[in-house]
mmCIF file of C-alpha atoms in Angstrom:
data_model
loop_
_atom_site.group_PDB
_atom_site.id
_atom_site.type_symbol
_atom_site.label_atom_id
_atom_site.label_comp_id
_atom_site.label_asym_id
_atom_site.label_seq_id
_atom_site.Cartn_x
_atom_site.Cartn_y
_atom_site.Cartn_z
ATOM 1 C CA UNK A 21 0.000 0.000 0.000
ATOM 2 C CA UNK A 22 2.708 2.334 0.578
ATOM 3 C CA UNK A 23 4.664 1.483 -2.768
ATOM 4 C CA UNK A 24 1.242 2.726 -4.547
ATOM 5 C CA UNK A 25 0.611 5.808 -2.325
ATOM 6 C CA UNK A 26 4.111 6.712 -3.065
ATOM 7 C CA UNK A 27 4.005 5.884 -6.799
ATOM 8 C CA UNK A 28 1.081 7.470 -7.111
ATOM 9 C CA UNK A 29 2.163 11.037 -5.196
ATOM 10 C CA UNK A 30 6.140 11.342 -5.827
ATOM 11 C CA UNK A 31 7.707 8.215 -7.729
ATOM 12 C CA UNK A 32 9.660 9.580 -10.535
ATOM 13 C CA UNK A 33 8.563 12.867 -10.459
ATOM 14 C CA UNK A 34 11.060 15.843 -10.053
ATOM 15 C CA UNK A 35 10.053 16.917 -6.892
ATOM 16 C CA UNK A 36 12.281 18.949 -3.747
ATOM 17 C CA UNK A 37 12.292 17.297 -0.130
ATOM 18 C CA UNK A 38 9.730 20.283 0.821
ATOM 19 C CA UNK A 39 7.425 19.607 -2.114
ATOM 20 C CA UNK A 40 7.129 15.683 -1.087
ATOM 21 C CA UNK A 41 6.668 16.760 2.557
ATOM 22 C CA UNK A 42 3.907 18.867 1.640
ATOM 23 C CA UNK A 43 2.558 16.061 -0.228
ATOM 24 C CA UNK A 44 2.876 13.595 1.930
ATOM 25 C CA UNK A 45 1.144 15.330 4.980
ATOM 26 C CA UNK A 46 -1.892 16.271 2.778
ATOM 27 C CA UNK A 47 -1.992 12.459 1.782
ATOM 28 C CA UNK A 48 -1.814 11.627 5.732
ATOM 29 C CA UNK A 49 -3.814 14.827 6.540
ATOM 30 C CA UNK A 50 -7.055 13.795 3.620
ATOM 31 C CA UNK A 51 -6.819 10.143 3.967
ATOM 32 C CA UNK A 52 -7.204 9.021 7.640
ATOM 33 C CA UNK A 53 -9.794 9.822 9.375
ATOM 34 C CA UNK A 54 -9.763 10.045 13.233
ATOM 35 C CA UNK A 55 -10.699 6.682 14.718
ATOM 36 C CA UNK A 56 -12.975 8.249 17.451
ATOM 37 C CA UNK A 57 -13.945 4.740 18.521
ATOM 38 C CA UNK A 58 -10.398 3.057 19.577
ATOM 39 C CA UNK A 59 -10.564 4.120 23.558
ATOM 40 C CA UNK A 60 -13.930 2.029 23.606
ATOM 41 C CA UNK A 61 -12.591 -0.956 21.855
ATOM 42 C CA UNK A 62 -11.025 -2.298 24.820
ATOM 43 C CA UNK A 63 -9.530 -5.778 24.925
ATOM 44 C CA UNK A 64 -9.582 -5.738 20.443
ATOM 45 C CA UNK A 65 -6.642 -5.529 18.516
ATOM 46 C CA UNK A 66 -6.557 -2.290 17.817
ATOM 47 C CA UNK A 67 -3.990 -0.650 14.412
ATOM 48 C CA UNK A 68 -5.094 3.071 14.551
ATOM 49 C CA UNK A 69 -2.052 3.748 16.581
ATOM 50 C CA UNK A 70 0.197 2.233 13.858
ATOM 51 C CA UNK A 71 0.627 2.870 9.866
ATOM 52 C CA UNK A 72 -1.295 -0.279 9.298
ATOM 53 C CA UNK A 73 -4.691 1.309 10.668
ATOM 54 C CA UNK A 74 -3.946 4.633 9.083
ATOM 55 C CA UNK A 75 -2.688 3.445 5.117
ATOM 56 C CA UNK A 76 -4.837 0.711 5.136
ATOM 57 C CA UNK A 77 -7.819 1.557 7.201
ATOM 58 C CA UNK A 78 -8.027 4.794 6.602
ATOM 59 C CA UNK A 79 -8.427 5.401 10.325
ATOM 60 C CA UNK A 80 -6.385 6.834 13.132
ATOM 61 C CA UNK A 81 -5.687 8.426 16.175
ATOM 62 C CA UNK A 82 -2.558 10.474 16.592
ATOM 63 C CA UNK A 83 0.064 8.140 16.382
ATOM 64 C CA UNK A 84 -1.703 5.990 13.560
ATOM 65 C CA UNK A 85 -1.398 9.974 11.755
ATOM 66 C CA UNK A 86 2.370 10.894 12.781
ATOM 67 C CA UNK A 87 3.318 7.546 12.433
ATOM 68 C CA UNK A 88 2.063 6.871 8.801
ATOM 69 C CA UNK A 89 3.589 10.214 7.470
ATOM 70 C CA UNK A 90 6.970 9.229 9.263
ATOM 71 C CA UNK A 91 6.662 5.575 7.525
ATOM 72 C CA UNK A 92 6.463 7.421 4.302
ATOM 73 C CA UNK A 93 8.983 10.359 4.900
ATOM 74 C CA UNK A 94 11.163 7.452 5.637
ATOM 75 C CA UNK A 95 10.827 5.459 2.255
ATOM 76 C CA UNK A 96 11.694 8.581 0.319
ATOM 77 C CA UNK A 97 14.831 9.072 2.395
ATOM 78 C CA UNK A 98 13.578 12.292 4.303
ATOM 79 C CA UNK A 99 14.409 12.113 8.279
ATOM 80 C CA UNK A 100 11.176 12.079 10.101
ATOM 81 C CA UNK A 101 10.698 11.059 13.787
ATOM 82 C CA UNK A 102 7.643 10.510 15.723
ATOM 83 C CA UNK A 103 7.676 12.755 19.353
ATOM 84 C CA UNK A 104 5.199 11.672 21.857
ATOM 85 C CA UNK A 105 4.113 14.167 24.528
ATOM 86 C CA UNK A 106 0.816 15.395 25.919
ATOM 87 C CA UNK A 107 -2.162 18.157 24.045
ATOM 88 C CA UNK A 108 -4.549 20.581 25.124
ATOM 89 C CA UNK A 109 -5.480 22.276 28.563
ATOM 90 C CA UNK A 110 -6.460 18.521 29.759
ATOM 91 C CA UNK A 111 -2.886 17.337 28.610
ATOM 92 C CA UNK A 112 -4.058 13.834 27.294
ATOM 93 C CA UNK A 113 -1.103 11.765 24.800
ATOM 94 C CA UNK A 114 -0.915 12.757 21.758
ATOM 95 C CA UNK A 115 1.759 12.251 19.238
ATOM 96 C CA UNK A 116 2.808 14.797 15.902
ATOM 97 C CA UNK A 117 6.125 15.094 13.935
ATOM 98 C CA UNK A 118 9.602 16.252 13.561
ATOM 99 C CA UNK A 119 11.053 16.473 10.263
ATOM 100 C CA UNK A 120 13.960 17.322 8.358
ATOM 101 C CA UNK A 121 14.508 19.844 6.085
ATOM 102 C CA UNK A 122 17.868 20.743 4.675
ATOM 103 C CA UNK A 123 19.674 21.164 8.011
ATOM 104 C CA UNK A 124 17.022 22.154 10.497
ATOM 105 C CA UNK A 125 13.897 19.899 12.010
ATOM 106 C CA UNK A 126 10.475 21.140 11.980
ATOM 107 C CA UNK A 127 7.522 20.624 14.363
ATOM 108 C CA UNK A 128 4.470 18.681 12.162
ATOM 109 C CA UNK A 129 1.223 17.708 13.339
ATOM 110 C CA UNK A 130 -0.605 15.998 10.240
ATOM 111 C CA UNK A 131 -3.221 13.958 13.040
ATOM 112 C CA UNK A 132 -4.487 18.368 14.116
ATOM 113 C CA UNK A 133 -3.500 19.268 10.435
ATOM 114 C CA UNK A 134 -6.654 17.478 9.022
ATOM 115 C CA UNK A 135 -8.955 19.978 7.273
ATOM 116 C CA UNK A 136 -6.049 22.678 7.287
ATOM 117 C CA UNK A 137 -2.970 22.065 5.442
ATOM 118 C CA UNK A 138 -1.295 24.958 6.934
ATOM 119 C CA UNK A 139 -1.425 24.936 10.613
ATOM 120 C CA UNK A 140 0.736 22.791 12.428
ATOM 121 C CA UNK A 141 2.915 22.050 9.017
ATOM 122 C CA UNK A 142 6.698 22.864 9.775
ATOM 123 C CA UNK A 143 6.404 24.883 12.784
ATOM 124 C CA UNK A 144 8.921 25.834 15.863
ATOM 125 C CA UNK A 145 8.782 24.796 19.215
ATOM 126 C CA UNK A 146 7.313 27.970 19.988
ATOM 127 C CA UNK A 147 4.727 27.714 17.584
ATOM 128 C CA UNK A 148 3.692 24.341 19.076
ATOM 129 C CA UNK A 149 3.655 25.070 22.184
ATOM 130 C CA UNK A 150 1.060 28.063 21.672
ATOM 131 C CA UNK A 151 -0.768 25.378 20.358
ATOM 132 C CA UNK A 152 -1.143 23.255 23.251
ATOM 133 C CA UNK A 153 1.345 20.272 22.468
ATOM 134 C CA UNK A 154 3.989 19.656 25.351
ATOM 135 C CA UNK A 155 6.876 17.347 25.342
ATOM 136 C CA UNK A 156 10.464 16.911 27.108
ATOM 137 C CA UNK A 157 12.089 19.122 24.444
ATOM 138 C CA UNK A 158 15.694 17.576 25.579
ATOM 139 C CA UNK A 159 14.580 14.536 24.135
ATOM 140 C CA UNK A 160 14.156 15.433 20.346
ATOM 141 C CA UNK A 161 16.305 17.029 17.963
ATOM 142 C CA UNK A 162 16.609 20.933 18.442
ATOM 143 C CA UNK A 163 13.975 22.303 16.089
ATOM 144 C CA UNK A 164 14.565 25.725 13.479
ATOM 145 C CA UNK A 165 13.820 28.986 15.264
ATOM 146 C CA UNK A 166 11.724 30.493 12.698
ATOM 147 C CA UNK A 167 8.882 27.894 10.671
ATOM 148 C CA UNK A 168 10.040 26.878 7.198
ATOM 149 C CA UNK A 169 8.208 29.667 4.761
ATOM 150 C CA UNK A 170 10.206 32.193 6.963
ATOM 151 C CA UNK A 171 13.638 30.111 6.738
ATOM 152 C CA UNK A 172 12.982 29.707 2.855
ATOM 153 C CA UNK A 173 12.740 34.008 2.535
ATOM 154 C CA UNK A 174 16.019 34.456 4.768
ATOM 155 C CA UNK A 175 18.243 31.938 3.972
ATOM 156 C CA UNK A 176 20.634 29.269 5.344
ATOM 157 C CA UNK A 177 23.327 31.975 6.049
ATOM 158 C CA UNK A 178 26.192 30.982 8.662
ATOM 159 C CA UNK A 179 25.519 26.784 8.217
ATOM 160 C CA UNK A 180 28.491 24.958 8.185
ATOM 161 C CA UNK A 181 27.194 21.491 7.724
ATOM 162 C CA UNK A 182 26.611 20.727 4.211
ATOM 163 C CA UNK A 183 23.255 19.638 3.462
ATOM 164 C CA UNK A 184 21.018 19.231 0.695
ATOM 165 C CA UNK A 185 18.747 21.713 -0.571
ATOM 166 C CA UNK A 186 15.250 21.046 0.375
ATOM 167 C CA UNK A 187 14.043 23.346 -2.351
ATOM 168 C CA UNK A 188 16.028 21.835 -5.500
ATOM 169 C CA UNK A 189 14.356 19.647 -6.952
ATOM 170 C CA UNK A 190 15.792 15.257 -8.015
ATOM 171 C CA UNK A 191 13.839 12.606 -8.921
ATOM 172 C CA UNK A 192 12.691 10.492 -5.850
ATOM 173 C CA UNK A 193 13.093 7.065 -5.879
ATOM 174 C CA UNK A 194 10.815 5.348 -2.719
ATOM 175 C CA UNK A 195 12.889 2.267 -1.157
#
């Protein structure tokens, strides 16, 4: 299921790391639907915490969301993690995304992201937090200071590490 969601978005097309990450979290964002059913399911075997609920049965909860747009992120050879950590004034677990683009890691929350595809897409830790997620920060990769459409205007001035462009565009090849 993933070779044909991935054929059918990015597979040989000339694409940049940014314009298969957008992709890929409106894919995640359009295709699962929240499984608001799983906490009553008790004793079942349950998937919508995994990529198996989410890509092939269409439903979720948060982790079935972050973790399906990591599994894909992953075949096309862009770093994505999962963070777990707590949402909203009640603080109840929820899980969203870091990913990687070019040399910084961005805060994405495809699982919240459903019905907008621009909130909660490549955010800061400051961002996030504004919006209710919490999590050991110390734990996770140090996140961009300013969201990606800002870093895109200004530049990767002063990086030392080389690093590929997530703006030029290659041909992806899913493994």
């Amino acid at each position: 299921k993933c070779e044909a969601i991935l054929s059918k978005l990015i597979v040989n097309r000339e694409l940049s790391d940014a314009d298969a990450v957008r992709l890929l979290y409106n894919y995640v964002a359009d295709h699962i639907a929240y499984d608001y059913g799983h906490y009553s399911l008790e004793g079942e075997k349950l998937n919508s915490n995994n990529p198996y609920g989410g890509l092939l049965d269409g439903l979720g909860i948060c982790t079935g969301f972050s973790t399906s747009f990591q599994l894909l992120c992953t075949m096309c050879d862009i770093p994505c993690i999962t963070v777990t950590g707590t949402a909203n004034h009640d603080r109840e677990a929820h899980g969203w995304n870091m990913v990687k683009l070019g040399p910084y890691w961005y805060y994405t929350d495809p699982c919240w992201g459903t019905g907008s595809k621009t909130r909660y897409y490549n955010e800061t830790a400051e961002q996030m937090t504004e919006t209710l997620h919490y999590w050991n920060e110390a734990d996770y990769p140090k996140a961009d200071t300013v969201n990606y459409q800002t870093r895109k205007k200004i530049g990767y001035e002063g990086v030392s590490e080389s690093f590929r462009n997530p703006e030029e565009k290659h041909i992806l090849i899913a493994r």
